[in-house]
Tab-separated table of C-alpha atoms and ligand atoms in Angstrom:
chain	number	residue	atom	x	y	z
V	1	MET	CA	129.382	-45.607	50.535
V	2	HIS	CA	130.830	-49.123	50.272
V	3	VAL	CA	133.694	-49.405	47.821
V	4	VAL	CA	134.403	-52.883	46.487
V	5	THR	CA	137.563	-53.560	44.502
V	6	LEU	CA	137.527	-56.678	42.381
V	7	ASP	CA	140.754	-58.469	41.446
V	8	SER	CA	140.107	-58.314	37.718
V	9	ASP	CA	137.503	-57.541	35.084
V	10	THR	CA	136.456	-61.186	35.117
V	11	ASP	CA	136.462	-61.694	38.903
V	12	PHE	CA	133.035	-63.256	39.130
V	13	ASP	CA	133.783	-65.040	42.417
V	14	GLY	CA	134.914	-61.756	43.996
V	15	TRP	CA	131.763	-60.011	42.819
V	16	ARG	CA	129.564	-62.858	44.052
V	17	ARG	CA	131.197	-62.915	47.514
V	18	ALA	CA	130.904	-59.151	47.903
V	19	ALA	CA	127.385	-58.983	46.520
V	20	ARG	CA	126.211	-61.710	48.874
V	21	ALA	CA	127.744	-60.052	51.948
V	22	LEU	CA	126.341	-56.638	51.004
V	23	ALA	CA	122.860	-57.874	50.143
V	24	MET	CA	122.605	-59.908	53.333
V	25	ASN	CA	123.482	-56.763	55.283
V	26	ASP	CA	120.775	-54.771	53.520
V	27	VAL	CA	123.214	-52.486	51.734
V	28	ARG	CA	121.315	-50.700	48.985
V	29	ALA	CA	122.600	-50.803	45.424
V	30	ALA	CA	122.941	-47.010	45.410
V	31	ASP	CA	125.348	-47.261	48.343
V	32	VAL	CA	127.911	-49.479	46.629
V	33	SER	CA	130.669	-48.423	44.277
V	34	TRP	CA	132.401	-51.137	42.241
V	35	ARG	CA	135.824	-50.937	40.691
V	36	VAL	CA	138.557	-53.189	39.341
V	37	LYS	CA	142.082	-53.322	40.750
V	38	GLY	CA	144.494	-51.349	38.602
V	39	ALA	CA	141.765	-49.774	36.445
V	40	ALA	CA	142.486	-46.243	35.215
V	41	ALA	CA	139.710	-44.699	37.336
V	42	ASP	CA	141.662	-45.675	40.457
V	43	LEU	CA	144.188	-42.933	39.789
V	44	PHE	CA	141.581	-40.232	40.265
V	45	ASP	CA	139.395	-41.969	42.749
V	46	ASP	CA	140.014	-41.083	46.357
V	47	GLN	CA	137.438	-43.461	47.760
V	48	SER	CA	139.266	-46.167	49.610
V	49	GLU	CA	138.312	-49.782	49.808
V	50	THR	CA	135.803	-50.581	52.537
V	51	ARG	CA	135.839	-53.818	54.455
V	52	LEU	CA	133.016	-56.107	53.487
V	53	PRO	CA	130.477	-56.607	56.241
V	54	ASP	CA	130.373	-60.059	57.831
V	55	VAL	CA	127.864	-62.425	56.315
V	56	PRO	CA	125.020	-63.015	58.755
V	57	LYS	CA	123.756	-66.543	59.280
V	58	GLY	CA	120.862	-67.676	57.116
V	59	ALA	CA	120.121	-68.782	53.613
V	60	PHE	CA	120.235	-66.467	50.644
V	61	SER	CA	119.223	-68.017	47.405
V	62	VAL	CA	118.915	-66.510	43.970
V	63	PRO	CA	117.509	-68.200	40.875
V	64	ALA	CA	120.054	-70.247	38.914
V	65	LYS	CA	118.903	-68.279	35.851
V	66	PHE	CA	120.275	-65.098	37.386
V	67	MET	CA	123.644	-66.645	38.252
V	68	GLU	CA	124.008	-68.012	34.735
V	69	LEU	CA	123.190	-64.633	33.249
V	70	ALA	CA	125.514	-62.821	35.656
V	71	GLU	CA	128.436	-65.113	34.790
V	72	SER	CA	128.176	-64.022	31.167
V	73	ALA	CA	127.142	-60.388	31.657
V	74	ILE	CA	130.083	-59.751	33.966
V	75	LEU	CA	132.460	-60.372	31.047
V	76	HIS	CA	131.005	-57.360	29.199
V	77	ARG	CA	133.173	-54.287	28.833
V	78	ASP	CA	130.468	-51.981	30.267
V	79	PRO	CA	131.938	-50.484	33.466
V	80	ASN	CA	128.466	-50.346	35.053
V	81	ARG	CA	127.869	-54.082	34.804
V	82	PHE	CA	128.844	-54.859	38.429
V	83	ALA	CA	126.416	-52.240	39.738
V	84	LEU	CA	123.654	-53.385	37.376
V	85	LEU	CA	124.015	-56.992	38.507
V	86	TYR	CA	124.066	-56.010	42.160
V	87	ARG	CA	120.910	-53.911	41.634
V	88	LEU	CA	119.239	-56.952	40.085
V	89	LEU	CA	120.376	-59.164	42.935
V	90	TRP	CA	119.024	-56.658	45.423
V	91	ARG	CA	115.690	-56.496	43.652
V	92	LEU	CA	115.488	-60.300	43.442
V	93	ARG	CA	115.181	-60.404	47.213
V	94	ALA	CA	111.763	-58.763	46.904
V	95	ASN	CA	110.731	-60.392	43.652
V	96	HIS	CA	112.154	-63.868	43.133
V	97	ASP	CA	110.571	-64.049	39.647
V	98	LEU	CA	112.076	-60.793	38.462
V	99	MET	CA	114.251	-62.516	35.855
V	100	ASP	CA	111.095	-63.682	34.072
V	101	ILE	CA	110.068	-60.082	33.362
V	102	ALA	CA	111.963	-59.581	30.128
V	103	THR	CA	110.636	-56.018	29.755
V	104	ASP	CA	112.070	-54.856	33.069
V	105	PRO	CA	114.834	-52.363	32.118
V	106	ASP	CA	117.473	-53.958	34.412
V	107	VAL	CA	116.631	-57.485	33.242
V	108	ALA	CA	116.617	-56.370	29.608
V	109	GLN	CA	119.954	-54.641	29.990
V	110	ALA	CA	121.598	-57.615	31.720
V	111	ASN	CA	120.236	-59.917	29.011
V	112	ALA	CA	121.661	-57.633	26.343
V	113	LEU	CA	125.086	-57.681	28.007
V	114	ALA	CA	125.074	-61.481	28.286
V	115	ARG	CA	123.959	-61.806	24.667
V	116	ALA	CA	126.759	-59.533	23.466
V	117	VAL	CA	129.288	-61.589	25.428
V	118	ARG	CA	127.996	-64.869	24.003
V	119	ARG	CA	128.125	-63.397	20.504
V	120	ASP	CA	131.687	-62.251	21.074
V	121	VAL	CA	132.690	-65.752	22.229
V	122	HIS	CA	131.053	-67.232	19.142
V	123	LYS	CA	132.914	-64.800	16.894
V	124	MET	CA	136.201	-65.639	18.558
V	125	HIS	CA	135.565	-69.353	18.066
V	126	ALA	CA	134.721	-68.783	14.435
V	127	PHE	CA	137.276	-66.187	13.402
V	128	VAL	CA	140.523	-67.041	15.122
V	129	ARG	CA	143.040	-67.996	12.428
V	130	PHE	CA	146.239	-69.660	13.560
V	131	ARG	CA	149.489	-69.165	11.744
V	132	GLU	CA	152.326	-71.617	11.928
V	133	VAL	CA	155.450	-70.289	13.591
V	134	GLY	CA	158.588	-72.464	13.403
V	135	ARG	CA	158.787	-75.826	11.693
V	136	GLU	CA	158.029	-79.444	12.526
V	137	ARG	CA	158.780	-80.278	16.178
V	138	GLU	CA	159.310	-76.613	16.966
V	139	ALA	CA	156.078	-75.550	15.276
V	140	ARG	CA	153.628	-73.480	17.277
V	141	TYR	CA	150.350	-72.051	16.046
V	142	VAL	CA	149.763	-68.443	16.907
V	143	ALA	CA	146.712	-66.266	16.309
V	144	TRP	CA	145.871	-62.624	16.859
V	145	PHE	CA	142.361	-61.651	17.910
V	146	GLU	CA	140.733	-58.544	19.357
V	147	PRO	CA	137.647	-59.490	21.349
V	148	GLU	CA	135.173	-56.796	22.263
V	149	HIS	CA	134.691	-58.058	25.795
V	150	HIS	CA	136.653	-59.856	28.500
V	151	ILE	CA	136.128	-63.284	26.995
V	152	VAL	CA	139.546	-64.849	26.477
V	153	GLU	CA	139.291	-67.146	29.520
V	154	ARG	CA	135.741	-68.110	28.569
V	155	ALA	CA	136.638	-68.869	24.947
V	156	ALA	CA	139.988	-70.634	25.474
V	157	PRO	CA	138.765	-74.130	26.531
V	158	PHE	CA	137.052	-74.504	23.156
V	159	PHE	CA	140.403	-74.155	21.374
V	160	ALA	CA	142.071	-76.558	23.809
V	161	ARG	CA	139.516	-79.200	22.905
V	162	ARG	CA	139.412	-78.434	19.227
V	163	PHE	CA	143.158	-78.210	18.723
V	164	ALA	CA	144.219	-80.556	21.493
V	165	ASP	CA	147.134	-82.017	19.601
V	166	MET	CA	148.936	-78.843	18.626
V	167	PRO	CA	150.580	-76.173	20.760
V	168	TRP	CA	148.902	-72.824	20.211
V	169	SER	CA	148.767	-69.292	21.524
V	170	ILE	CA	146.019	-66.757	21.037
V	171	LEU	CA	147.353	-63.255	21.470
V	172	THR	CA	144.991	-60.427	22.339
V	173	PRO	CA	145.543	-56.875	23.613
V	174	GLU	CA	144.239	-57.754	27.068
V	175	LEU	CA	145.140	-61.355	27.792
V	176	CYS	CA	146.938	-64.119	25.906
V	177	ALA	CA	145.949	-67.789	26.120
V	178	HIS	CA	148.409	-70.630	25.570
V	179	TRP	CA	147.973	-74.379	25.192
V	180	ASP	CA	150.876	-76.758	25.720
V	181	GLY	CA	148.979	-80.001	25.136
V	182	SER	CA	147.872	-80.459	28.719
V	183	ARG	CA	146.714	-77.157	30.148
V	184	VAL	CA	145.679	-73.656	29.191
V	185	SER	CA	147.670	-70.804	30.716
V	186	PHE	CA	147.282	-67.044	30.484
V	187	THR	CA	149.756	-64.185	30.252
V	188	PRO	CA	149.173	-60.425	29.941
V	189	GLY	CA	148.065	-58.973	26.623
V	190	VAL	CA	150.461	-57.896	23.890
V	191	SER	CA	150.395	-55.553	20.917
V	192	LYS	CA	149.455	-56.685	17.443
V	193	ALA	CA	153.027	-56.177	16.290
V	194	GLU	CA	153.948	-59.339	18.201
V	195	ALA	CA	151.593	-61.519	16.193
V	196	PRO	CA	152.778	-63.353	13.054
V	197	THR	CA	151.312	-62.120	9.789
V	198	GLU	CA	151.729	-65.041	7.415
V	199	ASP	CA	152.786	-68.662	7.208
V	200	ARG	CA	153.535	-71.345	4.665
V	201	LEU	CA	150.057	-72.886	5.043
V	202	GLU	CA	148.283	-69.744	4.031
V	203	GLU	CA	148.451	-70.355	0.322
V	204	VAL	CA	146.876	-73.821	0.545
V	205	TRP	CA	144.223	-72.485	2.882
V	206	LEU	CA	143.344	-69.771	0.392
V	207	ARG	CA	143.044	-72.337	-2.376
V	208	TYR	CA	140.810	-74.443	-0.173
V	209	TYR	CA	138.627	-71.466	0.727
V	210	ALA	CA	138.255	-70.575	-2.927
V	211	SER	CA	137.278	-74.163	-3.710
V	212	ILE	CA	134.485	-74.311	-1.114
V	213	PHE	CA	133.150	-70.848	-1.942
V	214	ASN	CA	129.785	-71.482	-3.561
V	215	PRO	CA	128.619	-68.565	-5.700
V	216	ALA	CA	125.123	-70.003	-6.057
V	217	ARG	CA	124.641	-69.631	-2.291
V	218	LEU	CA	126.124	-66.172	-2.145
V	219	LYS	CA	124.179	-63.748	0.039
V	220	VAL	CA	126.500	-60.829	0.607
V	221	LYS	CA	124.428	-59.203	3.369
V	222	ALA	CA	124.036	-62.433	5.309
V	223	MET	CA	127.719	-63.197	4.882
V	224	GLU	CA	128.736	-59.776	6.177
V	225	LYS	CA	126.366	-60.186	9.101
V	226	GLU	CA	127.904	-63.525	10.064
V	227	MET	CA	131.426	-62.365	9.330
V	228	PRO	CA	131.467	-58.615	10.076
V	229	LYS	CA	134.130	-56.626	8.271
V	230	LYS	CA	135.989	-55.786	11.466
V	231	TYR	CA	137.157	-59.429	11.637
V	232	TRP	CA	138.422	-59.459	8.088
V	233	GLN	CA	141.813	-58.004	8.967
V	234	ASN	CA	142.728	-61.257	10.749
V	235	LEU	CA	141.223	-63.592	8.168
V	236	PRO	CA	143.604	-64.526	5.384
V	237	GLU	CA	140.650	-65.516	3.206
V	238	ALA	CA	139.150	-62.020	3.509
V	239	LYS	CA	141.296	-60.784	0.666
V	240	LEU	CA	139.589	-63.346	-1.579
V	241	ILE	CA	136.069	-62.271	-0.709
V	242	GLN	CA	135.759	-59.221	-2.974
V	243	PRO	CA	137.221	-60.940	-6.067
V	244	LEU	CA	135.094	-64.041	-5.428
V	245	ILE	CA	131.957	-61.925	-5.055
V	246	ALA	CA	132.848	-60.076	-8.254
V	247	ALA	CA	133.267	-63.369	-10.098
V	248	ALA	CA	130.212	-64.970	-8.520
V	249	SER	CA	127.565	-64.180	-11.102
V	250	ARG	CA	129.778	-65.353	-13.943
V	251	ARG	CA	130.511	-68.591	-12.106
V	252	THR	CA	126.860	-69.124	-11.166
V	253	SER	CA	125.851	-68.837	-14.810
V	254	ALA	CA	128.533	-71.375	-15.705
V	255	MET	CA	127.223	-73.763	-13.082
V	256	ILE	CA	123.638	-73.386	-14.274
V	257	ALA	CA	124.701	-73.965	-17.866
V	258	ASP	CA	126.655	-77.041	-16.812
V	259	GLU	CA	123.742	-78.464	-14.841
V	260	GLY	CA	121.328	-77.817	-17.697
V	261	THR	CA	123.069	-80.119	-20.126
V	262	GLU	CA	123.250	-83.137	-17.796
V	263	PRO	CA	120.539	-83.016	-15.122
V	264	HIS	CA	121.391	-86.397	-13.570
V	265	LYS	CA	125.106	-86.479	-13.954
V	266	PRO	CA	127.039	-87.928	-11.037
V	267	GLN	CA	128.745	-85.632	-8.626
V	268	LYS	CA	132.215	-86.344	-9.938
V	269	ARG	CA	131.309	-84.552	-13.142
V	270	VAL	CA	129.732	-81.705	-11.165
V	271	GLU	CA	132.947	-81.403	-9.223
V	272	GLU	CA	134.761	-80.710	-12.426
V	273	THR	CA	132.916	-77.479	-13.168
V	274	ALA	CA	134.603	-74.118	-13.231
V	275	MET	CA	133.779	-73.627	-9.588
V	276	THR	CA	135.471	-76.646	-8.197
V	277	ARG	CA	138.359	-77.353	-10.506
V	278	LYS	CA	140.967	-76.612	-7.886
V	279	PRO	CA	144.131	-78.187	-6.639
V	280	LYS	CA	143.976	-80.553	-3.723
V	281	ALA	CA	142.804	-78.724	-0.626
V	282	PRO	CA	144.596	-78.980	2.682
V	283	ALA	CA	143.114	-80.909	5.537
V	284	ALA	CA	141.034	-78.182	7.130
V	285	ALA	CA	141.656	-79.284	10.715
V	286	GLU	CA	145.347	-79.696	10.045
V	287	THR	CA	145.602	-76.149	8.902
V	288	SER	CA	143.679	-75.215	12.026
V	289	ARG	CA	140.895	-73.341	10.338
V	290	GLU	CA	137.272	-73.121	11.238
V	291	MET	CA	134.112	-73.034	9.218
V	292	ALA	CA	131.006	-71.077	10.052
V	293	VAL	CA	127.670	-72.458	11.219
V	294	THR	CA	124.943	-72.568	8.580
V	295	ASP	CA	121.922	-74.644	7.538
V	296	LEU	CA	122.161	-78.325	6.635
V	297	GLN	CA	121.290	-77.870	2.984
V	298	THR	CA	124.083	-75.349	2.530
V	299	LEU	CA	126.480	-77.630	4.370
V	300	ARG	CA	125.482	-80.565	2.195
V	301	GLU	CA	126.093	-78.540	-0.948
V	302	GLU	CA	129.447	-77.307	0.250
V	303	ALA	CA	130.510	-80.796	1.307
V	304	ALA	CA	129.613	-82.109	-2.137
V	305	ALA	CA	132.643	-80.244	-3.479
V	306	CYS	CA	134.979	-81.064	-0.603
V	307	ARG	CA	138.568	-81.859	-1.460
V	308	ALA	CA	140.018	-81.575	2.009
V	309	CYS	CA	141.632	-85.002	1.631
V	310	PRO	CA	142.272	-87.241	-1.392
V	311	LEU	CA	139.341	-89.630	-0.734
V	312	TRP	CA	137.011	-87.659	-3.013
V	313	LYS	CA	139.032	-88.752	-6.025
V	314	ASP	CA	137.905	-92.397	-6.007
V	315	ALA	CA	134.564	-92.105	-4.258
V	316	THR	CA	131.380	-91.652	-6.269
V	317	GLN	CA	130.153	-88.801	-4.131
V	318	THR	CA	130.176	-87.168	-0.722
V	319	VAL	CA	127.733	-88.959	1.570
V	320	PHE	CA	126.536	-86.316	3.970
V	321	GLY	CA	124.518	-86.784	7.161
V	322	GLU	CA	120.743	-87.091	7.036
V	323	GLY	CA	117.880	-86.570	9.430
V	324	PRO	CA	115.807	-83.813	11.011
V	325	GLU	CA	117.608	-80.467	11.265
V	326	HIS	CA	117.168	-80.379	15.048
V	327	ALA	CA	117.186	-84.063	15.915
V	328	PRO	CA	117.819	-84.702	19.627
V	329	LEU	CA	120.054	-87.677	18.786
V	330	MET	CA	122.985	-87.749	16.383
V	331	LEU	CA	124.507	-91.097	15.409
V	332	VAL	CA	128.001	-91.022	13.986
V	333	GLY	CA	129.458	-93.905	11.998
V	334	GLU	CA	132.842	-94.361	10.375
V	335	GLN	CA	132.478	-93.676	6.646
V	336	PRO	CA	130.030	-94.623	3.894
V	337	GLY	CA	130.381	-98.176	2.630
V	338	ASP	CA	130.040	-99.434	-0.920
V	339	LYS	CA	126.239	-99.199	-0.972
V	340	GLU	CA	126.167	-95.793	0.669
V	341	ASP	CA	128.747	-94.480	-1.770
V	342	LEU	CA	126.536	-95.459	-4.691
V	343	ALA	CA	123.254	-94.378	-3.111
V	344	GLY	CA	124.535	-91.133	-1.583
V	345	HIS	CA	122.845	-91.857	1.766
V	346	PRO	CA	124.389	-92.984	5.058
V	347	PHE	CA	123.713	-96.414	6.535
V	348	VAL	CA	121.584	-97.916	3.790
V	349	GLY	CA	123.659	-101.093	3.287
V	350	PRO	CA	124.058	-104.180	5.525
V	351	ALA	CA	125.436	-102.172	8.474
V	352	GLY	CA	122.489	-99.810	8.100
V	353	GLN	CA	120.041	-102.711	8.267
V	354	MET	CA	121.722	-103.991	11.399
V	355	LEU	CA	121.550	-100.502	12.850
V	356	ASP	CA	117.862	-100.121	11.988
V	357	ARG	CA	117.019	-103.388	13.704
V	358	ALA	CA	118.942	-102.480	16.860
V	359	LEU	CA	117.464	-98.976	16.981
V	360	ALA	CA	113.950	-100.378	16.713
V	361	GLU	CA	114.684	-102.841	19.505
V	362	ALA	CA	116.004	-100.021	21.679
V	363	GLY	CA	112.814	-98.032	21.054
V	364	ILE	CA	114.513	-95.362	18.920
V	365	ASP	CA	112.773	-94.144	15.794
V	366	ARG	CA	115.448	-93.741	13.096
V	367	SER	CA	113.404	-91.119	11.279
V	368	LYS	CA	113.877	-88.854	14.296
V	369	VAL	CA	117.653	-89.368	14.392
V	370	TYR	CA	120.351	-87.466	12.510
V	371	VAL	CA	122.691	-90.092	11.071
V	372	THR	CA	126.119	-89.182	9.779
V	373	ASN	CA	129.677	-90.413	9.424
V	374	ALA	CA	133.032	-89.179	10.697
V	375	VAL	CA	134.412	-89.404	7.154
V	376	LYS	CA	132.126	-88.556	4.280
V	377	HIS	CA	133.816	-90.306	1.378
V	378	PHE	CA	134.152	-94.048	0.851
V	379	LYS	CA	137.734	-95.255	1.241
V	380	PHE	CA	138.490	-98.532	-0.479
V	381	VAL	CA	140.983	-100.536	-2.510
V	382	PRO	CA	139.773	-102.235	-5.686
V	383	ARG	CA	140.030	-106.061	-5.706
V	384	GLY	CA	138.767	-107.218	-9.049
V	385	LYS	CA	135.166	-106.144	-9.221
V	386	ILE	CA	134.938	-105.575	-5.486
V	387	ARG	CA	135.763	-102.398	-3.632
V	388	LEU	CA	137.328	-103.437	-0.352
V	389	HIS	CA	136.613	-101.127	2.584
V	390	GLN	CA	139.667	-99.426	4.117
V	391	LYS	CA	139.688	-97.857	7.558
V	392	PRO	CA	140.147	-94.092	7.303
V	393	ALA	CA	143.467	-92.753	8.572
V	394	THR	CA	143.835	-89.984	11.132
V	395	PRO	CA	144.592	-87.230	8.548
V	396	GLU	CA	141.374	-88.141	6.718
V	397	ILE	CA	139.381	-88.113	9.954
V	398	LYS	CA	140.862	-84.746	10.834
V	399	ALA	CA	140.270	-83.341	7.369
V	400	CYS	CA	136.617	-84.325	7.589
V	401	ARG	CA	136.035	-83.241	11.178
V	402	PRO	CA	134.976	-79.671	10.308
V	403	TRP	CA	131.955	-81.127	8.509
V	404	TYR	CA	130.952	-83.098	11.598
V	405	GLU	CA	131.518	-80.022	13.745
V	406	ARG	CA	129.331	-77.937	11.490
V	407	GLU	CA	126.625	-80.600	11.484
V	408	LEU	CA	126.828	-80.636	15.265
V	409	ALA	CA	126.619	-76.842	15.509
V	410	THR	CA	123.592	-76.820	13.204
V	411	VAL	CA	121.622	-79.790	14.527
V	412	ARG	CA	122.561	-79.170	18.180
V	413	PRO	CA	121.493	-82.634	19.406
V	414	ALA	CA	121.203	-83.410	23.105
V	415	LEU	CA	123.211	-86.597	22.631
V	416	VAL	CA	125.793	-87.838	20.135
V	417	VAL	CA	126.452	-91.574	19.872
V	418	ALA	CA	129.785	-92.481	18.309
V	419	MET	CA	129.708	-95.932	16.760
V	420	GLY	CA	133.184	-97.410	16.589
V	421	ALA	CA	136.705	-96.085	16.968
V	422	THR	CA	136.732	-93.708	13.997
V	423	ALA	CA	133.530	-92.028	15.140
V	424	ALA	CA	134.849	-91.839	18.706
V	425	GLN	CA	137.984	-90.114	17.421
V	426	ALA	CA	135.881	-87.555	15.570
V	427	VAL	CA	133.448	-86.956	18.423
V	428	PHE	CA	136.038	-86.711	21.211
V	429	GLY	CA	138.744	-85.115	19.079
V	430	LYS	CA	141.258	-87.780	20.065
V	431	ILE	CA	141.762	-91.526	19.924
V	432	THR	CA	139.350	-93.015	22.460
V	433	GLN	CA	139.031	-96.718	23.185
V	434	VAL	CA	135.650	-98.207	22.399
V	435	THR	CA	135.512	-101.296	24.617
V	436	LYS	CA	136.758	-99.456	27.698
V	437	ASN	CA	134.436	-96.476	27.329
V	438	ARG	CA	131.291	-97.818	25.691
V	439	GLY	CA	127.882	-97.304	27.277
V	440	HIS	CA	128.863	-94.320	29.442
V	441	VAL	CA	127.073	-91.053	28.797
V	442	VAL	CA	129.449	-88.161	29.377
V	443	ASP	CA	129.175	-84.403	29.021
V	444	LEU	CA	131.178	-82.906	26.206
V	445	PRO	CA	132.535	-79.566	27.425
V	446	GLU	CA	130.216	-76.780	26.245
V	447	GLY	CA	128.461	-79.276	24.050
V	448	PRO	CA	125.955	-82.095	24.014
V	449	GLN	CA	126.304	-85.348	25.882
V	450	ALA	CA	128.135	-88.142	24.140
V	451	MET	CA	128.364	-91.900	24.305
V	452	ILE	CA	130.448	-94.534	22.561
V	453	THR	CA	129.279	-97.898	21.340
V	454	VAL	CA	130.499	-100.400	18.782
V	455	HIS	CA	130.007	-100.024	15.054
V	456	PRO	CA	127.256	-102.239	13.587
V	457	SER	CA	129.745	-103.567	10.992
V	458	TYR	CA	131.714	-105.073	13.841
V	459	LEU	CA	128.699	-107.286	14.581
V	460	LEU	CA	128.497	-108.286	10.933
V	461	ARG	CA	132.118	-109.348	10.917
V	462	LEU	CA	131.893	-111.685	13.932
V	463	PRO	CA	132.171	-115.250	12.584
V	464	ASP	CA	130.636	-117.028	15.538
V	465	ALA	CA	126.826	-116.954	15.892
V	466	ASP	CA	126.890	-116.949	19.712
V	467	ALA	CA	129.353	-114.079	19.860
V	468	LYS	CA	127.229	-112.238	17.308
V	469	ALA	CA	124.071	-112.653	19.399
V	470	ARG	CA	125.892	-111.611	22.569
V	471	GLU	CA	127.451	-108.541	20.985
V	472	TYR	CA	124.213	-107.576	19.309
V	473	ALA	CA	122.464	-107.659	22.694
V	474	LEU	CA	125.182	-105.410	24.131
V	475	PHE	CA	124.778	-103.020	21.213
V	476	VAL	CA	121.025	-102.804	21.848
V	477	LYS	CA	121.742	-102.314	25.549
V	478	ASP	CA	124.005	-99.336	24.720
V	479	LEU	CA	121.319	-97.854	22.493
V	480	LYS	CA	118.802	-98.221	25.312
V	481	ILE	CA	121.197	-96.291	27.559
V	482	ALA	CA	121.222	-93.585	24.888
V	483	ALA	CA	117.415	-93.613	24.736
V	484	ALA	CA	117.212	-93.215	28.519
V	485	ALA	CA	119.719	-90.348	28.482
V	486	LEU	CA	117.609	-88.633	25.830
V	487	LYS	CA	114.504	-89.018	27.976
V	488	ARG	CA	116.362	-87.460	30.910
V	489	ALA	CA	117.586	-84.582	28.753
V	490	ASP	CA	114.071	-84.040	27.479
V	491	ALA	CA	112.643	-83.949	30.982
V	492	ALA	CA	115.322	-81.561	32.325
X	501	LIG	N1	129.331	-97.829	7.831
X	501	LIG	C1	129.402	-96.565	8.269
X	501	LIG	O1	130.157	-96.220	9.175
X	501	LIG	N2	128.606	-95.670	7.697
X	501	LIG	C2	127.755	-95.966	6.746
X	501	LIG	O2	127.078	-95.053	6.294
X	501	LIG	C3	127.687	-97.301	6.323
X	501	LIG	C4	128.500	-98.222	6.870
């Protein structure tokens, strides 16, 4: 019997090295015992570690599909996962297409493990709730979470990207992750008693949650499926759920009655119904909260009542993104302009016409593109009869970012094109220079590809006709780069 001891539960490299050496020496799956250093079983296990056989010369290739699956499945808590994966690897030597046989019991089991791990990562991304510890410069954001599987290292980079500008720690029983603004580090797990239980932002978050809770969309079963009860203990908003559900039918009737009297009333009046008459909500990103993935129509309806920043007060309505639910390309602008604010649709004014022309020239069909904005309310200052556009500020961009993130999670485009600095800030989660970075397609970590270009309004503002023509040509060139990247993604 060969006994292999891995350094940790997530030691994929160790497993891969050992599995390769064993398989290339024809060691049968039944003749290998796998364990993890320091695991409880060690205490009773008198089998000692065996030296791995040398790796003979020669190629040994396995399908990329298997490696991808193994990297996820190995994070499952099932103690038999190492043996299962080695058995699969062993069998792949005789049948290279084994992974395509979904009904094979080993393949099915490995798929189930990988699926459970991916689901656990998703739940961690969605249900971690940070609490503020300390004030101002000393502030740190700390969350408690209990994952089902060994996923903390897998899930942590998401939080580093999402909350890049705040120091945070995620405490779990097995492993804690910390972000100091430049790198993620890990320390051993802790007990729940070490996690904070409340903070000064909680009250505003609860008010915000109550304000976006839409009783007309309430599907209790679906909600409990997406947000299983076991996560509720760490969600401050969970204590609102039962009372909100109880009040839902009353509030729905009130909404219907309200709508019935004024079928075409503008959104501002709708916002003043019983459901949405709430105090100003906090900037969602600033309070470090996440929203769940859902369908576009639901998102649009929720966003219609958004008060995450003060811009809703003067705007006519929320201008949400538009386009096919699974468009391969997402274009992100800055914020609706005057025309968009009145029409309720993105990019229908002069900048939209410029955009349409450039898209057509680049061979991109706008009807196949999802078009949205980083900020979904029009920001302006009145000057007589004119409403003068104002650039959104960082708190407004941050407050609106959860909507973009939820659009992204729902549409799942292959490529996002950020038009202008505000869009770039939303897409990359930080201030990113347009001129220096435009026209380069880059991979967003765990996400789609992304590219920056200028905003079409910039072209409109150029006073000089030559400069306008030159810049327009560069804009079209960038869009052609996007079109080519989409073709590549489609072919891959
Ligand atoms: N500018 C934008 O950024 N978005 C629009 O929808 C219109 C103009």
